[in-house]
Amino acid sequence: PLLLILLKKHSDPSSELLSILPSLKSHFRVEVEAEVHGKLPEEIRETTGVYVPFESPQPAQIMTIGGDGLLLYVSTLFQKSCPPLLPIAGG
């Protein structure tokens, strides 16, 4: 499956993330940042990868749950070529 990186604002609760993860996993291999990964329930954590900036492979899609600051953060991760980005307002 294609790789999807799911980034969220660290201070926001994970309820939105938990509600969409099952749907995303049916179409993508999903990775989240280590801090978010550690807060996921064990059954979800087992099937969700850890995204390591500048080390993980280039994703097919990026989804963010947050605000403008998170979009600016993504721009620092993918300075040459950014994969398709789906921002969801969450903060």
Short mmCIF file of C-alpha atoms in Angstrom, two decimals:
data_model
loop_
_atom_site.label_atom_id
_atom_site.label_comp_id
_atom_site.label_asym_id
_atom_site.label_seq_id
_atom_site.Cartn_x
_atom_site.Cartn_y
_atom_site.Cartn_z
CA PRO A 1 0.00 0.00 0.00
CA LEU A 2 0.96 3.62 -0.49
CA LEU A 3 2.47 5.52 2.43
CA LEU A 4 0.42 8.26 4.11
CA ILE A 5 1.99 10.51 6.73
CA LEU A 6 -0.55 11.76 9.26
CA LEU A 7 0.64 14.76 11.26
CA LYS A 8 -1.27 16.42 14.05
CA LYS A 9 -0.77 19.20 16.51
CA HIS A 10 0.85 17.54 19.54
CA SER A 11 -1.21 19.45 22.10
CA ASP A 12 -4.58 18.48 20.56
CA PRO A 13 -6.49 15.42 21.76
CA SER A 14 -6.27 12.38 19.51
CA SER A 15 -10.02 11.77 19.13
CA GLU A 16 -10.09 13.02 15.51
CA LEU A 17 -7.04 10.95 14.72
CA LEU A 18 -8.50 7.79 16.25
CA SER A 19 -11.77 8.23 14.37
CA ILE A 20 -10.16 8.41 10.92
CA LEU A 21 -7.27 5.94 11.29
CA PRO A 22 -9.28 2.77 10.54
CA SER A 23 -10.57 4.21 7.26
CA LEU A 24 -7.14 5.42 6.22
CA LYS A 25 -5.52 2.06 6.98
CA SER A 26 -7.81 0.32 4.51
CA HIS A 27 -6.18 2.35 1.71
CA PHE A 28 -2.75 3.38 2.98
CA ARG A 29 0.17 2.33 5.13
CA VAL A 30 -0.05 5.04 7.81
CA GLU A 31 2.84 6.58 9.76
CA VAL A 32 2.60 9.17 12.55
CA GLU A 33 5.29 11.00 14.52
CA ALA A 34 6.85 9.16 17.47
CA GLU A 35 5.23 11.38 20.12
CA VAL A 36 1.78 10.72 18.67
CA HIS A 37 2.52 7.02 18.13
CA GLY A 38 3.32 6.57 21.82
CA LYS A 39 -0.11 7.92 22.80
CA LEU A 40 -2.10 5.61 20.53
CA PRO A 41 -3.97 2.63 21.99
CA GLU A 42 -1.88 -0.55 21.70
CA GLU A 43 -4.11 -2.24 19.10
CA ILE A 44 -3.75 0.78 16.79
CA ARG A 45 -0.08 1.35 17.59
CA GLU A 46 0.78 -2.18 16.44
CA THR A 47 -0.38 -1.47 12.88
CA THR A 48 0.73 2.16 12.61
CA GLY A 49 4.27 3.07 11.67
CA VAL A 50 6.50 5.79 13.09
CA TYR A 51 7.36 8.67 10.78
CA VAL A 52 10.98 9.84 11.10
CA PRO A 53 11.54 13.16 9.28
CA PHE A 54 14.27 13.01 6.62
CA GLU A 55 14.61 9.21 7.11
CA SER A 56 11.20 7.70 6.23
CA PRO A 57 10.50 7.06 2.55
CA GLN A 58 8.73 9.73 0.48
CA PRO A 59 4.98 9.43 1.20
CA ALA A 60 2.29 9.32 -1.47
CA GLN A 61 0.08 11.64 0.62
CA ILE A 62 0.32 13.86 3.69
CA MET A 63 -2.65 14.61 5.93
CA THR A 64 -2.48 17.21 8.69
CA ILE A 65 -4.89 17.84 11.56
CA GLY A 66 -4.06 21.24 12.98
CA GLY A 67 -3.56 24.79 11.81
CA ASP A 68 -1.28 27.05 9.82
CA GLY A 69 1.73 26.26 11.98
CA LEU A 70 1.50 22.59 11.08
CA LEU A 71 1.37 23.43 7.38
CA LEU A 72 4.49 25.55 7.78
CA TYR A 73 6.15 22.62 9.55
CA VAL A 74 5.33 20.35 6.59
CA SER A 75 6.94 22.89 4.26
CA THR A 76 10.21 22.48 6.17
CA LEU A 77 10.07 18.69 5.81
CA PHE A 78 9.51 18.71 2.05
CA GLN A 79 11.40 21.71 0.71
CA LYS A 80 12.05 20.41 -2.82
CA SER A 81 8.95 18.42 -3.67
CA CYS A 82 5.93 18.08 -1.41
CA PRO A 83 3.53 15.16 -1.89
CA PRO A 84 -0.19 15.96 -2.14
CA LEU A 85 -1.32 17.54 1.11
CA LEU A 86 -4.76 17.32 2.72
CA PRO A 87 -5.02 19.80 5.62
CA ILE A 88 -7.86 19.40 8.13
CA ALA A 89 -8.55 22.36 10.42
CA GLY A 90 -8.08 21.26 14.00
CA GLY A 91 -6.51 24.07 15.95
#
